């Protein structure tokens, strides 16, 4: 395993583990979600059913992404195309989230910490995937 492969494997496993941490939030009681919302300085969390649905389904999707990242990490060369897709999706998703966070008036720490960070994750995934591809070509040329 090359240095680029080890770095990418570690990187996507860290992101995957972070995403998997959202799983318990699927079952988080409304009072706890409201407490976190207020702690973040965003006032009371609306109690309408769609708010709970969106919070819980988003948590479930993040956990599914975390599982996918871990699964892909076990065979980086075989999953090269998936990694390129995920890198591009992370970049696009990050840009979309930045605009959504801006339009919705989320706090500055949120706007800078969510979308740009996701886009940066995508850039790192694409860059390391590209480097792994270069490593493979170099090895086969020898």
JSON list of C-alpha atoms in Angstrom, two decimals:
[
{"chain": "A", "resi": 1, "resn": "UNK", "atom": "CA", "xyz": [0.00, 0.00, 0.00]},
{"chain": "A", "resi": 2, "resn": "UNK", "atom": "CA", "xyz": [1.44, 3.37, -1.03]},
{"chain": "A", "resi": 3, "resn": "UNK", "atom": "CA", "xyz": [1.63, 6.46, 1.17]},
{"chain": "A", "resi": 4, "resn": "UNK", "atom": "CA", "xyz": [-1.19, 8.05, -0.85]},
{"chain": "A", "resi": 5, "resn": "UNK", "atom": "CA", "xyz": [-3.38, 4.99, -0.30]},
{"chain": "A", "resi": 6, "resn": "UNK", "atom": "CA", "xyz": [-2.71, 4.98, 3.44]},
{"chain": "A", "resi": 7, "resn": "UNK", "atom": "CA", "xyz": [-3.44, 8.72, 3.64]},
{"chain": "A", "resi": 8, "resn": "UNK", "atom": "CA", "xyz": [-6.68, 8.42, 1.67]},
{"chain": "A", "resi": 9, "resn": "UNK", "atom": "CA", "xyz": [-7.76, 5.37, 3.65]},
{"chain": "A", "resi": 10, "resn": "UNK", "atom": "CA", "xyz": [-7.17, 7.17, 6.94]},
{"chain": "A", "resi": 11, "resn": "UNK", "atom": "CA", "xyz": [-8.82, 10.36, 5.67]},
{"chain": "A", "resi": 12, "resn": "UNK", "atom": "CA", "xyz": [-12.04, 8.72, 4.47]},
{"chain": "A", "resi": 13, "resn": "UNK", "atom": "CA", "xyz": [-12.23, 6.54, 7.57]},
{"chain": "A", "resi": 14, "resn": "UNK", "atom": "CA", "xyz": [-12.03, 9.66, 9.77]},
{"chain": "A", "resi": 15, "resn": "UNK", "atom": "CA", "xyz": [-14.77, 11.33, 7.73]},
{"chain": "A", "resi": 16, "resn": "UNK", "atom": "CA", "xyz": [-16.76, 8.08, 7.73]},
{"chain": "A", "resi": 17, "resn": "UNK", "atom": "CA", "xyz": [-16.47, 7.72, 11.50]},
{"chain": "A", "resi": 18, "resn": "UNK", "atom": "CA", "xyz": [-17.53, 11.34, 11.98]},
{"chain": "A", "resi": 19, "resn": "UNK", "atom": "CA", "xyz": [-20.55, 10.77, 9.76]},
{"chain": "A", "resi": 20, "resn": "UNK", "atom": "CA", "xyz": [-21.46, 7.58, 11.63]},
{"chain": "A", "resi": 21, "resn": "UNK", "atom": "CA", "xyz": [-21.63, 9.62, 14.84]},
{"chain": "A", "resi": 22, "resn": "UNK", "atom": "CA", "xyz": [-24.91, 11.04, 13.47]},
{"chain": "A", "resi": 23, "resn": "UNK", "atom": "CA", "xyz": [-26.63, 7.66, 13.88]},
{"chain": "A", "resi": 24, "resn": "UNK", "atom": "CA", "xyz": [-27.73, 8.12, 17.52]},
{"chain": "A", "resi": 25, "resn": "UNK", "atom": "CA", "xyz": [-29.25, 11.49, 16.54]},
{"chain": "A", "resi": 26, "resn": "UNK", "atom": "CA", "xyz": [-31.89, 9.62, 14.55]},
{"chain": "A", "resi": 27, "resn": "UNK", "atom": "CA", "xyz": [-33.49, 8.73, 17.89]},
{"chain": "A", "resi": 28, "resn": "UNK", "atom": "CA", "xyz": [-32.63, 11.96, 19.73]},
{"chain": "A", "resi": 29, "resn": "UNK", "atom": "CA", "xyz": [-35.63, 13.27, 21.69]},
{"chain": "A", "resi": 30, "resn": "UNK", "atom": "CA", "xyz": [-37.03, 16.63, 20.58]},
{"chain": "A", "resi": 31, "resn": "UNK", "atom": "CA", "xyz": [-36.03, 18.22, 23.91]},
{"chain": "A", "resi": 32, "resn": "UNK", "atom": "CA", "xyz": [-32.39, 17.30, 23.30]},
{"chain": "A", "resi": 33, "resn": "UNK", "atom": "CA", "xyz": [-32.48, 18.62, 19.73]},
{"chain": "A", "resi": 34, "resn": "UNK", "atom": "CA", "xyz": [-34.02, 21.84, 21.02]},
{"chain": "A", "resi": 35, "resn": "UNK", "atom": "CA", "xyz": [-31.35, 22.16, 23.73]},
{"chain": "A", "resi": 36, "resn": "UNK", "atom": "CA", "xyz": [-28.56, 21.80, 21.14]},
{"chain": "A", "resi": 37, "resn": "UNK", "atom": "CA", "xyz": [-30.30, 24.28, 18.84]},
{"chain": "A", "resi": 38, "resn": "UNK", "atom": "CA", "xyz": [-30.50, 26.84, 21.64]},
{"chain": "A", "resi": 39, "resn": "UNK", "atom": "CA", "xyz": [-26.93, 26.14, 22.77]},
{"chain": "A", "resi": 40, "resn": "UNK", "atom": "CA", "xyz": [-25.79, 26.97, 19.23]},
{"chain": "A", "resi": 41, "resn": "UNK", "atom": "CA", "xyz": [-27.51, 30.34, 19.62]},
{"chain": "A", "resi": 42, "resn": "UNK", "atom": "CA", "xyz": [-30.25, 29.69, 17.08]},
{"chain": "A", "resi": 43, "resn": "UNK", "atom": "CA", "xyz": [-33.25, 30.06, 19.40]},
{"chain": "A", "resi": 44, "resn": "UNK", "atom": "CA", "xyz": [-35.96, 27.50, 19.98]},
{"chain": "A", "resi": 45, "resn": "UNK", "atom": "CA", "xyz": [-36.21, 24.61, 17.54]},
{"chain": "A", "resi": 46, "resn": "UNK", "atom": "CA", "xyz": [-39.60, 24.65, 15.78]},
{"chain": "A", "resi": 47, "resn": "UNK", "atom": "CA", "xyz": [-41.74, 21.75, 16.95]},
{"chain": "A", "resi": 48, "resn": "UNK", "atom": "CA", "xyz": [-43.46, 21.05, 13.62]},
{"chain": "A", "resi": 49, "resn": "UNK", "atom": "CA", "xyz": [-43.23, 17.43, 12.42]},
{"chain": "A", "resi": 50, "resn": "UNK", "atom": "CA", "xyz": [-41.23, 18.33, 9.28]},
{"chain": "A", "resi": 51, "resn": "UNK", "atom": "CA", "xyz": [-38.39, 19.71, 11.44]},
{"chain": "A", "resi": 52, "resn": "UNK", "atom": "CA", "xyz": [-37.99, 16.44, 13.34]},
{"chain": "A", "resi": 53, "resn": "UNK", "atom": "CA", "xyz": [-38.34, 14.48, 10.11]},
{"chain": "A", "resi": 54, "resn": "UNK", "atom": "CA", "xyz": [-35.62, 16.52, 8.37]},
{"chain": "A", "resi": 55, "resn": "UNK", "atom": "CA", "xyz": [-33.25, 16.36, 11.35]},
{"chain": "A", "resi": 56, "resn": "UNK", "atom": "CA", "xyz": [-33.66, 12.60, 11.78]},
{"chain": "A", "resi": 57, "resn": "UNK", "atom": "CA", "xyz": [-33.55, 11.69, 8.08]},
{"chain": "A", "resi": 58, "resn": "UNK", "atom": "CA", "xyz": [-30.46, 13.88, 7.58]},
{"chain": "A", "resi": 59, "resn": "UNK", "atom": "CA", "xyz": [-28.78, 12.11, 10.49]},
{"chain": "A", "resi": 60, "resn": "UNK", "atom": "CA", "xyz": [-29.65, 8.75, 8.95]},
{"chain": "A", "resi": 61, "resn": "UNK", "atom": "CA", "xyz": [-28.25, 9.82, 5.56]},
{"chain": "A", "resi": 62, "resn": "UNK", "atom": "CA", "xyz": [-25.01, 11.00, 7.15]},
{"chain": "A", "resi": 63, "resn": "UNK", "atom": "CA", "xyz": [-24.68, 7.65, 8.92]},
{"chain": "A", "resi": 64, "resn": "UNK", "atom": "CA", "xyz": [-25.29, 5.81, 5.62]},
{"chain": "A", "resi": 65, "resn": "UNK", "atom": "CA", "xyz": [-22.56, 7.92, 4.00]},
{"chain": "A", "resi": 66, "resn": "UNK", "atom": "CA", "xyz": [-20.21, 7.06, 6.85]},
{"chain": "A", "resi": 67, "resn": "UNK", "atom": "CA", "xyz": [-20.81, 3.36, 6.30]},
{"chain": "A", "resi": 68, "resn": "UNK", "atom": "CA", "xyz": [-20.20, 3.75, 2.57]},
{"chain": "A", "resi": 69, "resn": "UNK", "atom": "CA", "xyz": [-16.93, 5.58, 3.18]},
{"chain": "A", "resi": 70, "resn": "UNK", "atom": "CA", "xyz": [-15.73, 2.79, 5.45]},
{"chain": "A", "resi": 71, "resn": "UNK", "atom": "CA", "xyz": [-16.76, 0.15, 2.91]},
{"chain": "A", "resi": 72, "resn": "UNK", "atom": "CA", "xyz": [-14.94, 1.93, 0.06]},
{"chain": "A", "resi": 73, "resn": "UNK", "atom": "CA", "xyz": [-11.82, 2.36, 2.22]},
{"chain": "A", "resi": 74, "resn": "UNK", "atom": "CA", "xyz": [-11.08, -1.37, 2.21]},
{"chain": "A", "resi": 75, "resn": "UNK", "atom": "CA", "xyz": [-10.20, -1.48, -1.51]},
{"chain": "A", "resi": 76, "resn": "UNK", "atom": "CA", "xyz": [-9.26, 1.98, -2.79]},
{"chain": "A", "resi": 77, "resn": "UNK", "atom": "CA", "xyz": [-8.00, 0.88, -6.20]},
{"chain": "A", "resi": 78, "resn": "UNK", "atom": "CA", "xyz": [-11.08, -1.16, -6.96]},
{"chain": "A", "resi": 79, "resn": "UNK", "atom": "CA", "xyz": [-13.33, 1.68, -5.78]},
{"chain": "A", "resi": 80, "resn": "UNK", "atom": "CA", "xyz": [-11.44, 4.41, -7.65]},
{"chain": "A", "resi": 81, "resn": "UNK", "atom": "CA", "xyz": [-14.48, 5.44, -9.71]},
{"chain": "A", "resi": 82, "resn": "UNK", "atom": "CA", "xyz": [-16.66, 5.61, -6.58]},
{"chain": "A", "resi": 83, "resn": "UNK", "atom": "CA", "xyz": [-14.02, 7.73, -4.85]},
{"chain": "A", "resi": 84, "resn": "UNK", "atom": "CA", "xyz": [-13.92, 10.15, -7.79]},
{"chain": "A", "resi": 85, "resn": "UNK", "atom": "CA", "xyz": [-17.71, 10.37, -7.68]},
{"chain": "A", "resi": 86, "resn": "UNK", "atom": "CA", "xyz": [-17.69, 10.97, -3.91]},
{"chain": "A", "resi": 87, "resn": "UNK", "atom": "CA", "xyz": [-14.99, 13.63, -4.27]},
{"chain": "A", "resi": 88, "resn": "UNK", "atom": "CA", "xyz": [-17.06, 15.49, -6.86]},
{"chain": "A", "resi": 89, "resn": "UNK", "atom": "CA", "xyz": [-20.24, 15.10, -4.84]},
{"chain": "A", "resi": 90, "resn": "UNK", "atom": "CA", "xyz": [-18.56, 16.43, -1.70]},
{"chain": "A", "resi": 91, "resn": "UNK", "atom": "CA", "xyz": [-17.38, 19.50, -3.62]},
{"chain": "A", "resi": 92, "resn": "UNK", "atom": "CA", "xyz": [-20.83, 20.13, -5.13]},
{"chain": "A", "resi": 93, "resn": "UNK", "atom": "CA", "xyz": [-22.60, 19.43, -1.86]},
{"chain": "A", "resi": 94, "resn": "UNK", "atom": "CA", "xyz": [-20.28, 21.80, -0.03]},
{"chain": "A", "resi": 95, "resn": "UNK", "atom": "CA", "xyz": [-21.02, 24.62, -2.47]},
{"chain": "A", "resi": 96, "resn": "UNK", "atom": "CA", "xyz": [-24.76, 23.98, -2.26]},
{"chain": "A", "resi": 97, "resn": "UNK", "atom": "CA", "xyz": [-24.66, 23.91, 1.55]},
{"chain": "A", "resi": 98, "resn": "UNK", "atom": "CA", "xyz": [-22.71, 27.16, 1.66]},
{"chain": "A", "resi": 99, "resn": "UNK", "atom": "CA", "xyz": [-25.43, 28.89, -0.39]},
{"chain": "A", "resi": 100, "resn": "UNK", "atom": "CA", "xyz": [-28.25, 27.27, 1.62]},
{"chain": "A", "resi": 101, "resn": "UNK", "atom": "CA", "xyz": [-26.60, 28.26, 4.90]},
{"chain": "A", "resi": 102, "resn": "UNK", "atom": "CA", "xyz": [-26.20, 31.82, 3.63]},
{"chain": "A", "resi": 103, "resn": "UNK", "atom": "CA", "xyz": [-29.80, 32.08, 2.39]},
{"chain": "A", "resi": 104, "resn": "UNK", "atom": "CA", "xyz": [-31.15, 30.59, 5.62]},
{"chain": "A", "resi": 105, "resn": "UNK", "atom": "CA", "xyz": [-29.14, 33.04, 7.73]},
{"chain": "A", "resi": 106, "resn": "UNK", "atom": "CA", "xyz": [-27.19, 30.45, 9.69]},
{"chain": "A", "resi": 107, "resn": "UNK", "atom": "CA", "xyz": [-24.43, 31.80, 11.96]},
{"chain": "A", "resi": 108, "resn": "UNK", "atom": "CA", "xyz": [-21.03, 32.56, 10.43]},
{"chain": "A", "resi": 109, "resn": "UNK", "atom": "CA", "xyz": [-19.34, 29.63, 12.21]},
{"chain": "A", "resi": 110, "resn": "UNK", "atom": "CA", "xyz": [-21.90, 27.30, 10.61]},
{"chain": "A", "resi": 111, "resn": "UNK", "atom": "CA", "xyz": [-21.55, 28.79, 7.11]},
{"chain": "A", "resi": 112, "resn": "UNK", "atom": "CA", "xyz": [-17.76, 28.55, 7.22]},
{"chain": "A", "resi": 113, "resn": "UNK", "atom": "CA", "xyz": [-17.63, 25.17, 8.96]},
{"chain": "A", "resi": 114, "resn": "UNK", "atom": "CA", "xyz": [-20.08, 23.19, 6.87]},
{"chain": "A", "resi": 115, "resn": "UNK", "atom": "CA", "xyz": [-20.05, 23.89, 3.13]},
{"chain": "A", "resi": 116, "resn": "UNK", "atom": "CA", "xyz": [-16.41, 24.92, 2.68]},
{"chain": "A", "resi": 117, "resn": "UNK", "atom": "CA", "xyz": [-15.25, 22.00, 4.83]},
{"chain": "A", "resi": 118, "resn": "UNK", "atom": "CA", "xyz": [-17.27, 19.50, 2.78]},
{"chain": "A", "resi": 119, "resn": "UNK", "atom": "CA", "xyz": [-15.87, 20.98, -0.44]},
{"chain": "A", "resi": 120, "resn": "UNK", "atom": "CA", "xyz": [-12.35, 20.71, 1.00]},
{"chain": "A", "resi": 121, "resn": "UNK", "atom": "CA", "xyz": [-13.02, 17.03, 1.85]},
{"chain": "A", "resi": 122, "resn": "UNK", "atom": "CA", "xyz": [-13.96, 16.46, -1.79]},
{"chain": "A", "resi": 123, "resn": "UNK", "atom": "CA", "xyz": [-10.82, 18.16, -3.05]},
{"chain": "A", "resi": 124, "resn": "UNK", "atom": "CA", "xyz": [-8.64, 16.00, -0.78]},
{"chain": "A", "resi": 125, "resn": "UNK", "atom": "CA", "xyz": [-10.44, 12.81, -1.86]},
{"chain": "A", "resi": 126, "resn": "UNK", "atom": "CA", "xyz": [-10.04, 13.69, -5.55]},
{"chain": "A", "resi": 127, "resn": "UNK", "atom": "CA", "xyz": [-6.40, 14.71, -5.15]},
{"chain": "A", "resi": 128, "resn": "UNK", "atom": "CA", "xyz": [-5.40, 11.57, -3.26]},
{"chain": "A", "resi": 129, "resn": "UNK", "atom": "CA", "xyz": [-7.40, 9.38, -5.67]},
{"chain": "A", "resi": 130, "resn": "UNK", "atom": "CA", "xyz": [-5.57, 11.03, -8.57]},
{"chain": "A", "resi": 131, "resn": "UNK", "atom": "CA", "xyz": [-2.23, 10.40, -6.85]},
{"chain": "A", "resi": 132, "resn": "UNK", "atom": "CA", "xyz": [-3.13, 6.72, -6.34]},
{"chain": "A", "resi": 133, "resn": "UNK", "atom": "CA", "xyz": [-3.90, 6.50, -10.07]},
{"chain": "A", "resi": 134, "resn": "UNK", "atom": "CA", "xyz": [-0.50, 8.04, -10.85]},
{"chain": "A", "resi": 135, "resn": "UNK", "atom": "CA", "xyz": [1.19, 5.59, -8.48]},
{"chain": "A", "resi": 136, "resn": "UNK", "atom": "CA", "xyz": [-0.50, 2.69, -10.29]},
{"chain": "A", "resi": 137, "resn": "UNK", "atom": "CA", "xyz": [0.61, 3.95, -13.70]},
{"chain": "A", "resi": 138, "resn": "UNK", "atom": "CA", "xyz": [4.18, 4.43, -12.47]},
{"chain": "A", "resi": 139, "resn": "UNK", "atom": "CA", "xyz": [4.27, 0.92, -11.00]},
{"chain": "A", "resi": 140, "resn": "UNK", "atom": "CA", "xyz": [2.92, -0.71, -14.16]},
{"chain": "A", "resi": 141, "resn": "UNK", "atom": "CA", "xyz": [5.37, 1.21, -16.37]},
{"chain": "A", "resi": 142, "resn": "UNK", "atom": "CA", "xyz": [8.35, -0.25, -14.48]}
]
